[in-house]
Short mmCIF file of C-alpha atoms in Angstrom, two decimals:
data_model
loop_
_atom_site.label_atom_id
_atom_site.label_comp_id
_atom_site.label_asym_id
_atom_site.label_seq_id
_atom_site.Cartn_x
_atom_site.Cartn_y
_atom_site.Cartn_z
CA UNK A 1 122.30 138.97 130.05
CA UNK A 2 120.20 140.69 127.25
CA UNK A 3 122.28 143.82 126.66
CA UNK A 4 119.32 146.03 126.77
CA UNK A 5 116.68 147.11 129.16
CA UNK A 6 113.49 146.60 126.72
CA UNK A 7 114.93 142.36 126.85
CA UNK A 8 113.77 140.58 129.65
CA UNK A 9 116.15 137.68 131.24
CA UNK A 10 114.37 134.75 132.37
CA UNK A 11 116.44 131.62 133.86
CA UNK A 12 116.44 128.69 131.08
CA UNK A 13 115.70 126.37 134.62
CA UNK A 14 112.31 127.80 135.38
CA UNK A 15 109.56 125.93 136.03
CA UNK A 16 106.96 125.00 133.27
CA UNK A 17 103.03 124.48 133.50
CA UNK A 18 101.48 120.94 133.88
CA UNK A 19 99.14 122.01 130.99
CA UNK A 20 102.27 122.56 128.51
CA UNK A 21 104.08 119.47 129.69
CA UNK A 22 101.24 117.77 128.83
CA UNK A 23 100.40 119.93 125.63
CA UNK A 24 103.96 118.40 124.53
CA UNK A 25 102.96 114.90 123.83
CA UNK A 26 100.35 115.75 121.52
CA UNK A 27 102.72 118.23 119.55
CA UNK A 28 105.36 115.42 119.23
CA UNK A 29 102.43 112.76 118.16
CA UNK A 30 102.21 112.39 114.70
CA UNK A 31 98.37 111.28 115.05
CA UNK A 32 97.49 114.70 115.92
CA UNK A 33 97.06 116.77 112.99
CA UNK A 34 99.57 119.78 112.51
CA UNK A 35 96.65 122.29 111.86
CA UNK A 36 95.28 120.96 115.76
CA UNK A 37 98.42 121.13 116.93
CA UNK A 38 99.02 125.05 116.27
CA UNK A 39 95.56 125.53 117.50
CA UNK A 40 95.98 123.83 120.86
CA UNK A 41 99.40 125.97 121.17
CA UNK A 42 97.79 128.99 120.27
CA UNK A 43 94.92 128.43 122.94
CA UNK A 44 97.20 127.40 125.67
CA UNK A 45 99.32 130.51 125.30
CA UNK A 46 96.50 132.86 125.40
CA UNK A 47 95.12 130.94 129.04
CA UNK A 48 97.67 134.05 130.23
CA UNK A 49 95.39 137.16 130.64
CA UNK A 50 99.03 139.27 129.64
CA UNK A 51 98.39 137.74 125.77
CA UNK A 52 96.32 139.56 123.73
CA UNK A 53 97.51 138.02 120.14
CA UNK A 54 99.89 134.53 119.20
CA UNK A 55 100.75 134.31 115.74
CA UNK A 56 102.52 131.27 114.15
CA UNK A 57 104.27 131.81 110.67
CA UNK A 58 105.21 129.13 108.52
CA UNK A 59 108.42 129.31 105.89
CA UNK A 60 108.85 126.44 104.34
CA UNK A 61 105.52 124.74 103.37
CA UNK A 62 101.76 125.89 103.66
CA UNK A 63 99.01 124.78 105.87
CA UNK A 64 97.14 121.56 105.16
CA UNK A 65 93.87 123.60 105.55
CA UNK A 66 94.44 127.25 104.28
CA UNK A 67 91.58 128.67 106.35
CA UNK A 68 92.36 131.47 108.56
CA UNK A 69 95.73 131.72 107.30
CA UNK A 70 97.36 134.69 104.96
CA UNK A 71 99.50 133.94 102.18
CA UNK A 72 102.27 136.30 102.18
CA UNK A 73 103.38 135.96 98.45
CA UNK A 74 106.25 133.90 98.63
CA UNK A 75 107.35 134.70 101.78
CA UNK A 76 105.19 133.17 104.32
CA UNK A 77 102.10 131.73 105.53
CA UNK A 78 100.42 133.86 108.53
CA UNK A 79 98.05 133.14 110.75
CA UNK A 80 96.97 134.49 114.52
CA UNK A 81 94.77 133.87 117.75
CA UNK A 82 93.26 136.71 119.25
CA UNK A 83 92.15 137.17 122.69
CA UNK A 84 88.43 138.17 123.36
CA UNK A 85 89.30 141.49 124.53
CA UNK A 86 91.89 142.37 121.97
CA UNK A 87 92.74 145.53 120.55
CA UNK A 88 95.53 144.53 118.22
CA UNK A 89 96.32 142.68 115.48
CA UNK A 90 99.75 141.78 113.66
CA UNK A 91 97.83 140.27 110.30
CA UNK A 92 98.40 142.82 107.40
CA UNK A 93 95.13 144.45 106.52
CA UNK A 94 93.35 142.00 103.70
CA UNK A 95 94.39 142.50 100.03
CA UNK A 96 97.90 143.94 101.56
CA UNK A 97 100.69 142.80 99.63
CA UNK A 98 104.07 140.95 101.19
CA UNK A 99 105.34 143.77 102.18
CA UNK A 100 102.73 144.75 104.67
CA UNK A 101 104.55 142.10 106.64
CA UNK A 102 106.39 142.59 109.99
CA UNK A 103 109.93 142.20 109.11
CA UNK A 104 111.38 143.74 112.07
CA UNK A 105 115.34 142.83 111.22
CA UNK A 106 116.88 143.43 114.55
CA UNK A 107 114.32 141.44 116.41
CA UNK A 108 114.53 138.75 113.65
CA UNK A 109 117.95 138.07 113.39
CA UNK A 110 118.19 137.82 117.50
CA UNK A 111 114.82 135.18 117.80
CA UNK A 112 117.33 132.66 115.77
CA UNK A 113 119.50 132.23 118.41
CA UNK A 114 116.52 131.39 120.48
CA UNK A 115 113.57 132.52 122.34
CA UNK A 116 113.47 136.84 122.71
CA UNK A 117 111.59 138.26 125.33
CA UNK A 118 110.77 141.66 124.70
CA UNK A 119 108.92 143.54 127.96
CA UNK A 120 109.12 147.07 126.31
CA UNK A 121 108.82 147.40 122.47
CA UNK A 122 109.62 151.11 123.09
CA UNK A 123 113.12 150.18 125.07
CA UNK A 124 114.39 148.73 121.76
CA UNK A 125 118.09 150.01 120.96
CA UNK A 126 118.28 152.67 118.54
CA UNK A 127 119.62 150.27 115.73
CA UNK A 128 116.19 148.71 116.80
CA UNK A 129 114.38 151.98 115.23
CA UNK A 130 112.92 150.31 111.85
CA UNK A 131 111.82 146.79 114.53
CA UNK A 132 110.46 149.10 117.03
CA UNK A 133 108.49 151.38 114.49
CA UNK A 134 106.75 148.04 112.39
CA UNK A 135 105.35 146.70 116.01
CA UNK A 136 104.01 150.06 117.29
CA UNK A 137 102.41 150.40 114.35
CA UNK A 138 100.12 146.87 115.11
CA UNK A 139 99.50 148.45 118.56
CA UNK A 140 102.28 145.90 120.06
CA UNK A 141 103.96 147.16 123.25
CA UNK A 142 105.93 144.03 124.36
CA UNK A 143 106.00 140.33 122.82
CA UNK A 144 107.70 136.39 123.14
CA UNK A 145 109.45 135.55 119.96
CA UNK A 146 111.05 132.00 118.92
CA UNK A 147 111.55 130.86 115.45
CA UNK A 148 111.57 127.09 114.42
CA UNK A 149 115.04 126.13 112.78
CA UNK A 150 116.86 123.03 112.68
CA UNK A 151 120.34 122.00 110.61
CA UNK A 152 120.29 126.00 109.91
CA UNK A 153 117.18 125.68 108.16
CA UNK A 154 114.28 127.94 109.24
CA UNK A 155 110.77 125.77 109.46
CA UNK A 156 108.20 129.12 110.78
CA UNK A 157 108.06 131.11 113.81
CA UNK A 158 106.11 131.78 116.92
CA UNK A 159 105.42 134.60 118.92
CA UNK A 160 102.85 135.96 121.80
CA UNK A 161 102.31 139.93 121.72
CA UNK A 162 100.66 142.36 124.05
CA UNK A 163 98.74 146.04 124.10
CA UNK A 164 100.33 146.86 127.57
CA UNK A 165 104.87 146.74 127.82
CA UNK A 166 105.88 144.66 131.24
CA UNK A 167 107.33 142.32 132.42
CA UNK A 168 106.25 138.62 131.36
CA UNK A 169 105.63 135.86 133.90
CA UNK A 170 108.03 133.26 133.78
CA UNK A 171 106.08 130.65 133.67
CA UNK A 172 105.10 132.03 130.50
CA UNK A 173 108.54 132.41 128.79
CA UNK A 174 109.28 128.77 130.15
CA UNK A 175 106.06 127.41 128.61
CA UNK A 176 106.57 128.92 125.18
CA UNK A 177 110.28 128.02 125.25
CA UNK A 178 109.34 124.37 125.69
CA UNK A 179 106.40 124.47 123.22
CA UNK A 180 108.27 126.45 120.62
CA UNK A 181 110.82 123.92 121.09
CA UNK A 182 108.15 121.07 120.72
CA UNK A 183 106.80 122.99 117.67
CA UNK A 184 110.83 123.08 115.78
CA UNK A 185 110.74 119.34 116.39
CA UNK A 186 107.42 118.66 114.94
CA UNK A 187 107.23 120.58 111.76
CA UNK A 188 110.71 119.38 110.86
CA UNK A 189 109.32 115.94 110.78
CA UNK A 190 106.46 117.71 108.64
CA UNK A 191 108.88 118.96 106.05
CA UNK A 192 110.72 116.09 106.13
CA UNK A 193 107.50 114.24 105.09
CA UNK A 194 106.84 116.92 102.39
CA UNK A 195 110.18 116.53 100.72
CA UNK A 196 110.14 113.22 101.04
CA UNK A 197 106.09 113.14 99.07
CA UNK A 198 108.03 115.91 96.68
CA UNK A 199 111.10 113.38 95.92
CA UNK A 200 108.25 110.34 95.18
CA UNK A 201 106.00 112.46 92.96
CA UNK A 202 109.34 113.65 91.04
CA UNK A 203 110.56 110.03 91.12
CA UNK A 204 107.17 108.71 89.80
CA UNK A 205 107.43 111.70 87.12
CA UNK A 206 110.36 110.60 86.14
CA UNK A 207 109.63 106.62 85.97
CA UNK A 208 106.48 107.84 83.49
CA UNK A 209 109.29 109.76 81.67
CA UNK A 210 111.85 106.88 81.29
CA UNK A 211 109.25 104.53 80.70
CA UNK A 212 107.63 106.75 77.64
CA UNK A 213 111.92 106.86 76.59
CA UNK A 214 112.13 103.48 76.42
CA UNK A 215 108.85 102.61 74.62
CA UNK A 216 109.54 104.84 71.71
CA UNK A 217 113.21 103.87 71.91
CA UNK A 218 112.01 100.18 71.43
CA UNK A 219 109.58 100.97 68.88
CA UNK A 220 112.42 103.57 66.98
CA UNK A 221 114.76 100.41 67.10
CA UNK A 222 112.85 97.71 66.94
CA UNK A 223 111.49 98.12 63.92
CA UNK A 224 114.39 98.96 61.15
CA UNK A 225 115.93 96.16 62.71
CA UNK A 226 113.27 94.20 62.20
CA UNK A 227 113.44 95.44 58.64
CA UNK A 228 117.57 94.90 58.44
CA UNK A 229 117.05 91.29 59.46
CA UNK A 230 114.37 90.78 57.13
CA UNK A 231 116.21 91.78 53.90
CA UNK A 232 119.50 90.34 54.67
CA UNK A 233 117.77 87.05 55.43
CA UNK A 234 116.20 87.33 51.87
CA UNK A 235 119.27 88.18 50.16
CA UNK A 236 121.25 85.45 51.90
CA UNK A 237 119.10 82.58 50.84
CA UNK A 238 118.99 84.21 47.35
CA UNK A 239 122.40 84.45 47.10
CA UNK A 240 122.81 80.94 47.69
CA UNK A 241 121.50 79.91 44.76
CA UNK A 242 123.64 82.13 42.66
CA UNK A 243 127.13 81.07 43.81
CA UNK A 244 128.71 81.74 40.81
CA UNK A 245 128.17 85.33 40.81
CA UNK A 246 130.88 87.39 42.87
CA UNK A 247 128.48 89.78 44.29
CA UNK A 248 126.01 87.50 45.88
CA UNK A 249 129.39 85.53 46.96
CA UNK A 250 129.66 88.44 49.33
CA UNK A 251 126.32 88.56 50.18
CA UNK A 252 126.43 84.86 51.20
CA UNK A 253 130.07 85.61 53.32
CA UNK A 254 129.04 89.07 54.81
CA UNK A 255 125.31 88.07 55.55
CA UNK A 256 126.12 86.39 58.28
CA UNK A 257 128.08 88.82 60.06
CA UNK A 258 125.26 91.42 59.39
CA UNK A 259 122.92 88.91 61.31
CA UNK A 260 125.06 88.62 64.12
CA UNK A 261 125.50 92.30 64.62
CA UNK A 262 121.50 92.99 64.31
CA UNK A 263 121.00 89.99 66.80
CA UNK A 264 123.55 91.74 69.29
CA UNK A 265 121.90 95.18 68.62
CA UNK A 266 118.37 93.30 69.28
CA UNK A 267 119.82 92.06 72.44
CA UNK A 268 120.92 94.94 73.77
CA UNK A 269 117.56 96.60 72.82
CA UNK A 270 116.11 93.69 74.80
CA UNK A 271 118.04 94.22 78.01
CA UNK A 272 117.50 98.06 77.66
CA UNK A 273 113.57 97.75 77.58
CA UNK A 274 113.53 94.70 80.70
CA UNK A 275 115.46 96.37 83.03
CA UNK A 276 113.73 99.48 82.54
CA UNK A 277 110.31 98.04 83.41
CA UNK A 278 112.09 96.25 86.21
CA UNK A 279 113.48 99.19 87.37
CA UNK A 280 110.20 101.78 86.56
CA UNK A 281 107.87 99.45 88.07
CA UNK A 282 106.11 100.97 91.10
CA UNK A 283 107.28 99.70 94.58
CA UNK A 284 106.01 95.74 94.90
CA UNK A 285 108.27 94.46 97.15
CA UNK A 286 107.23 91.58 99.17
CA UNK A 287 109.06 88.50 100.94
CA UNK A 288 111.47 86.25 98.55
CA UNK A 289 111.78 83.28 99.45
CA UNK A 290 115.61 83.09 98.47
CA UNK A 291 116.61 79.33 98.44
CA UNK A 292 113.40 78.87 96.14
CA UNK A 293 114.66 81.74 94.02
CA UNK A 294 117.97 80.04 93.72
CA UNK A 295 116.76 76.56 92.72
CA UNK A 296 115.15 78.42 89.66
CA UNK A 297 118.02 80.08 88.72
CA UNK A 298 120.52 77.25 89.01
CA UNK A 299 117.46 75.13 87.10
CA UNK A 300 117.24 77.96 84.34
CA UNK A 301 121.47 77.68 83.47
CA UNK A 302 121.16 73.66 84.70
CA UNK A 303 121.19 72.86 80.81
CA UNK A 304 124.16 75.44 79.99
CA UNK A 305 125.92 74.53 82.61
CA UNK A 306 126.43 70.90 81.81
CA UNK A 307 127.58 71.74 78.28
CA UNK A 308 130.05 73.72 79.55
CA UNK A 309 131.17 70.81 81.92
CA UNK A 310 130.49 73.19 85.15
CA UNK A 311 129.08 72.19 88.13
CA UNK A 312 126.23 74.27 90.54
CA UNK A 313 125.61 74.30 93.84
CA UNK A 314 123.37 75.83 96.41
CA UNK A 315 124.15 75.54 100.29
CA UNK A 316 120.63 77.82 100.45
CA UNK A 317 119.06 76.81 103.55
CA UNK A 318 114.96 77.18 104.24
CA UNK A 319 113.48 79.90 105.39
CA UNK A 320 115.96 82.54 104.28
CA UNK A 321 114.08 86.26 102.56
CA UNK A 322 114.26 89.04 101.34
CA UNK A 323 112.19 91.97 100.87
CA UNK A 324 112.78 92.52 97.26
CA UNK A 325 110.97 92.50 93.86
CA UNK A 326 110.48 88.53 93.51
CA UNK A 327 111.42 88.80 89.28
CA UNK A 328 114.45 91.18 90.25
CA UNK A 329 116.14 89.35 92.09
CA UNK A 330 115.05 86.22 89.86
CA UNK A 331 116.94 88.22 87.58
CA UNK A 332 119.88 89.76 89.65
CA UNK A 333 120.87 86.05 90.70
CA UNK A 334 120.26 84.89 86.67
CA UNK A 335 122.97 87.57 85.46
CA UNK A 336 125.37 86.87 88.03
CA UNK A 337 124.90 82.53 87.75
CA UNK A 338 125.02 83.09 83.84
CA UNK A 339 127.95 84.96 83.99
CA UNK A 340 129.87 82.80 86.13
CA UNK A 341 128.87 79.61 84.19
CA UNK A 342 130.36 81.26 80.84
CA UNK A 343 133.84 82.34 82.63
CA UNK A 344 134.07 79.29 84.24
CA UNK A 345 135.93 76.51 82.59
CA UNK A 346 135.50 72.66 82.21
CA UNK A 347 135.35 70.80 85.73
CA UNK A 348 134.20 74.18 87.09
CA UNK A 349 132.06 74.87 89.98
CA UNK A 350 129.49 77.70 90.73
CA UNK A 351 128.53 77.98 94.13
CA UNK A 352 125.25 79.77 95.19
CA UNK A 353 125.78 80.71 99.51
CA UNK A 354 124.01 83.13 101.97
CA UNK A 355 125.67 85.73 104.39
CA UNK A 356 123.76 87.41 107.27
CA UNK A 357 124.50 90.30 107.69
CA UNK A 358 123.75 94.04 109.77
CA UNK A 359 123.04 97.45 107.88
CA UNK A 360 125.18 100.75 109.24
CA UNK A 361 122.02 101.36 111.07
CA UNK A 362 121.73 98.18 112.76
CA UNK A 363 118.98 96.54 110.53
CA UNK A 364 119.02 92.73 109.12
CA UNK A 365 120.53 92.29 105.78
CA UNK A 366 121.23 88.83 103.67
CA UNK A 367 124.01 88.73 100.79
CA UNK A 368 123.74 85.76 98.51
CA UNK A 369 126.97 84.95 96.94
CA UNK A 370 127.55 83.37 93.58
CA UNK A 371 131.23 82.16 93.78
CA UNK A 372 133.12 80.15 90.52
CA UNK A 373 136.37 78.71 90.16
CA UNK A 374 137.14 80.72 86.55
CA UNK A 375 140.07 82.24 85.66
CA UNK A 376 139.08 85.52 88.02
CA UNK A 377 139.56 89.36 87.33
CA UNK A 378 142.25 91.46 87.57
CA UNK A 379 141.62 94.89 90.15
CA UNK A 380 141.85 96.83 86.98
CA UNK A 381 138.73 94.96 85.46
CA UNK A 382 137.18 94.17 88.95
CA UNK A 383 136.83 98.21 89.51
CA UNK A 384 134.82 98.68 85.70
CA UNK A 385 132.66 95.03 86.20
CA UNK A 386 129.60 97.37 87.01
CA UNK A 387 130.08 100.14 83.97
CA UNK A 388 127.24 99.11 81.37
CA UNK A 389 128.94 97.92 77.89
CA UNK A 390 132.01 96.41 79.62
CA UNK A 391 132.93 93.12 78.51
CA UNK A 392 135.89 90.71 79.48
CA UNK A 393 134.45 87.85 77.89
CA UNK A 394 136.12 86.12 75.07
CA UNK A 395 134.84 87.07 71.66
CA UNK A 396 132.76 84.21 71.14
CA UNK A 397 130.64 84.29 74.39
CA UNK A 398 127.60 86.16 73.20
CA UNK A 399 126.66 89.22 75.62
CA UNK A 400 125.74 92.89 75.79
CA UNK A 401 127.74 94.06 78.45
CA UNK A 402 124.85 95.95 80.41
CA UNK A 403 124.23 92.76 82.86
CA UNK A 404 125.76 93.68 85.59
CA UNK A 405 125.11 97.21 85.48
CA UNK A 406 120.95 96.34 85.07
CA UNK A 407 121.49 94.08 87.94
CA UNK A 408 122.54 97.21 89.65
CA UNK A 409 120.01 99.35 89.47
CA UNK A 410 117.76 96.60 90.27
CA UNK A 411 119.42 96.23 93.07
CA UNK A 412 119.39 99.73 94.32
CA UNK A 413 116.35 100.03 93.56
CA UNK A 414 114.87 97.58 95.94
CA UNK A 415 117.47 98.92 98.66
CA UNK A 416 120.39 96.84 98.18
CA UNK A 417 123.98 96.49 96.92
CA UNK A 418 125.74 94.36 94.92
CA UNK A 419 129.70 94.09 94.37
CA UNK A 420 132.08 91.30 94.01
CA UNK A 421 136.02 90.26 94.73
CA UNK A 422 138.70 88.57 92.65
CA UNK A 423 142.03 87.58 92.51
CA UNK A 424 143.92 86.20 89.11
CA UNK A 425 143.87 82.48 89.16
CA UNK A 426 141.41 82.30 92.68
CA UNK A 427 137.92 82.58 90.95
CA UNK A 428 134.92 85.33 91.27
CA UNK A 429 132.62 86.20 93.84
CA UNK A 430 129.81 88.57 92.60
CA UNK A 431 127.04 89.04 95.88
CA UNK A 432 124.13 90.59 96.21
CA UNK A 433 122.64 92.51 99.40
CA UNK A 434 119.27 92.71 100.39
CA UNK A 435 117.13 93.80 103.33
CA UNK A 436 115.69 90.80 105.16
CA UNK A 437 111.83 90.73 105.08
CA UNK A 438 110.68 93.64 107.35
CA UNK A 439 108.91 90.58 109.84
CA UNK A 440 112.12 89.13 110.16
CA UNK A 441 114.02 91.81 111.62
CA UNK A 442 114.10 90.69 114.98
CA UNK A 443 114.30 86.74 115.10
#
C-alpha cells in the first residue's frame, strides 16, 4: 500500500505493451547508441495522451552528444521530451543555476526504493510541503518517477509528468517500470565502460610517467657509473705497474671489488630499465607458441647448464599457447630456468612441464612448470621468493635479486600468476599461469 492518497498502487503483475517489450531489446543492445536509446524511451512514453513531459537525468556521466541536454553544475545532466500540446516544462529556465533544479526530497528519497506513482501532486503529505511546492511550480499536477541505481550506486533517473492530477493507466506504470528497469541495466553497463576507458587513460598516464622515471633514472645512473668504472679501470692498470708503492697496492687489491660492486649496480640498473619497458609496453599480446618458447629458453642456459653439470628437459608438447607478450614470457621462463640451473647442483635436473588448467570463472588457463632437483626452500624463504632484492643464493652466484619479482609483474601484467612450492631436500617448482589463446578456449 502507498500510505497516502496522492500515491497510486498499481499491481507489480500487470500487463505490459507489445511496443515496450519490444522497445526492451534495443535498450539492452549495446549496438544501439545510448543517446537513441533515451530518445526511443522518451517517445514511447509520450504515445500516452495522459504525458505531457518525460525527463531523463543522468548522475554519474554526461551525454555522448550534449545537445538538448542541461548541465546542472555538478549535479546532473537534464534533458526532456515534450508533448505537442504541452503546457509545462520541468527544465530550469536557461542561464538558471543548479539550484533551479527540482530536488523534491520526499519524492526523491521514496523513487529509490523503486518506481513512485504520484496521481495528485497536491495529495502529497504535509512533510511533502517543500516536494509538492517545487512541482507546482513547473505546472506538474501528477507524475511516474524511477531512478536508475544498482550496487547502491545511483546511475540517473526517469520520470513522466502531467498538467492534469489522476489516476495513471496501468499499462503505463507497467511499461515505465519495465523500461526504467531496462534503462538501470543499460547505463550501468555504460558506466562500467566509462570507468573502465577512465582506469586505461590513467593506466596509460601512468605507463608515460614510469617510463619518463625510468629513462632519466637510467640516464642519472648510467652515467657516473659509467664514469666510476672508467677511473677505477685506469687506476688499476696504473697501479700495476707501481707495485712497490703501498697506496697503489690498495688500489690494485680494492679495485677489483669496486668493479664488482659497479657491475652489480649496472645490473640492477639493467633489470630496472627491461622490465619496465616490458611491463610499460602497450597491450601486444598475441598467441605464444609455448613449447617453441621453451626450446629457446632451455637453448639460451643449454651452455650454463652443462658447466654446472645439470641436466634440462622439456615434456612441452605441440600446439600448446598462450595469449601473452611473446618476449615476456621469453623472459618469465628465462628467470625462472636460470634460476633453477644456478641452485641446482651437479647431476641436477631442470624440468620444463605444462598444466591445463580452468580460471575461477571457468576460462582455459596453461601453467608451465620449471621443476629442479636443488637443495629447495624453506616456507620462511618460499613466502619472500617474490619480494624484489631477495636473494638466497650463495655469495658467489652473481644476481640482483629483482628476477622474480620482474617476472611478476610481467606476469600480471599479461593476466597471469606465477608462484612456486618447496620442501627442504625435495627440489623447487616455480610455474607460471597464463590465459590460453582466446581461439582456444573451447577445443
Amino acid at each position: 500500500m502507498t500510505g497516502s492518497p496522492a500515491l497510486q498502487d498499481v499491481p507489480m503483475g500487470a500487463a505490459v505493451s507489445p511496443s515496450a517489450a519490444r522497445l526492451v531489446t534495443m535498450i539492452v543492445d549495446t549496438g544501439t547508441s545510448l543517446d537513441l536509446v533515451f530518445t526511443l524511451v522518451a517517445h514511447h512514453l509520450l504515445t500516452e495522451p495522459r504525458v505531457d513531459v518525460v525527463t531523463i537525468a543522468l548522475t554519474t556521466f554526461a551525454p555522448d552528444d550534449e545537445t538538448g541536454w542541461t548541465h546542472l553544475g555538478e549535479r546532473a545532466w537534464v534533458n526532456e521530451w515534450l508533448s505537442p500540446t504541452a503546457t509545462c516544462s520541468i527544465l530550469p529556465p536557461p542561464g538558471a543555476g543548479p539550484e533551479a533544479a527540482l530536488s523534491m526530497p520526499w519524492v526523491s528519497q521514496r523513487a529509490r526504493r523503486g518506481v513512485l506513482t504520484i496521481a495528485d501532486v497536491d495529495g502529497l503529505p504535509p512533510e511533502a510541503d517543500e516536494d509538492r511546492r517545487e512541482i507546482a511550480g513547473f505546472g506538474i499536477s501528477s507524475m511516474v518517477v524511477g531512478t536508475q541505481i544498482q550496487d547502491g550506486v545511483m546511475f540517473g533517473s526517469l520520470a513522466v509528468g502531467s498538467t492534469g492530477a489522476g489516476l495513471w493507466p496501468s499499462e503505463l506504470v507497467a511499461d515505465f517500470r519495465l523500461l526504467n528497469a531496462a534503462l538501470t541495466s543499460r547505463i550501468a553497463l555504460e558506466q562500467a565502460r566509462h570507468s573502465l576507458a577512465e582506469a586505461v587513460a590513467v593506466g596509460a598516464q601512468s605507463r608515460e610517467g614510469q617510463q619518463h622515471f625510468l629513462a632519466s633514472i637510467g640516464h642519472e645512473l648510467r652515467t657516473p657509473l659509467t664514469a666510476i668504472i672508467g677511473y677505477t679501470e685506469m687506476l688499476v692498470e696504473e697501479a700495476e705497474d707501481l707495485d712497490d708503492v703501498p697506496f697503489a697496492a690498495a688500489v690494485t687489491r680494492d679495485g677489483g671489488v669496486i668493479l664488482r660492486a659497479c657491475d652489480q649496480l649496472m645490473a640492477v640498473l639493467e633489470d630496472l630499465l627491461t622490465a619496465g619497458r616490458a611491463v610499460g609496453d602497450a597491450d601486444l599480446r598475441t598467441t605464444v607458441d609455448v613449447r617453441s618458447a621453451v626450446a629457446d629458453v632451455l637453448h639460451w642456459h643449454r651452455t650454463a647448464a652443462r658447466t654446472a653439470g645439470v641436466h634440462l628437459t622439456s615434456t612441452v608438447t605441440d600446439g600448446q599457447t598462450v595469449w601473452a607478450h611473446p618476449s615476456g614470457l621469453r623472459q618469465v621462463l628465462a628467470n625462472l630456468v636460470g634460476n633453477a640451473v644456478v641452485h641446482n647442483g651437479p647431476q641436477g635436473e631442470v624440468v620444463v612441464s605444462t598444466e591445463s588448467l580452468r580460471g575461477e570463472s571457468g576460462e582455459a588457463r596453461l601453467r608451465v612448470i620449471v621443476r629442479d632437483t636443488g637443495p629447495g626452500m624453506t616456507s620462511e624463504q618460499l613466502a619472500q621468493a617474490f619480494e624484489p632484492f631477495v636473494r638466497f643464493a650463495r655469495p658467489a652466484v652473481k644476481g640482483t635479486g629483482l628476477g622474480l619479482s620482474l617476472s611478476r609483474s610481467i606476469a600480471e601484467r599479461d593476466g597471469g600468476t606465477i608462484g612456486a612450492e618447496s620442501r627442504i631436500g625435495s627440489g623447487s617448482a616455480f610455474w607460471v599461469e597464463l590465459p590460453v589463446d582466446p581461439g582456444r578456449q573451447h577445443p
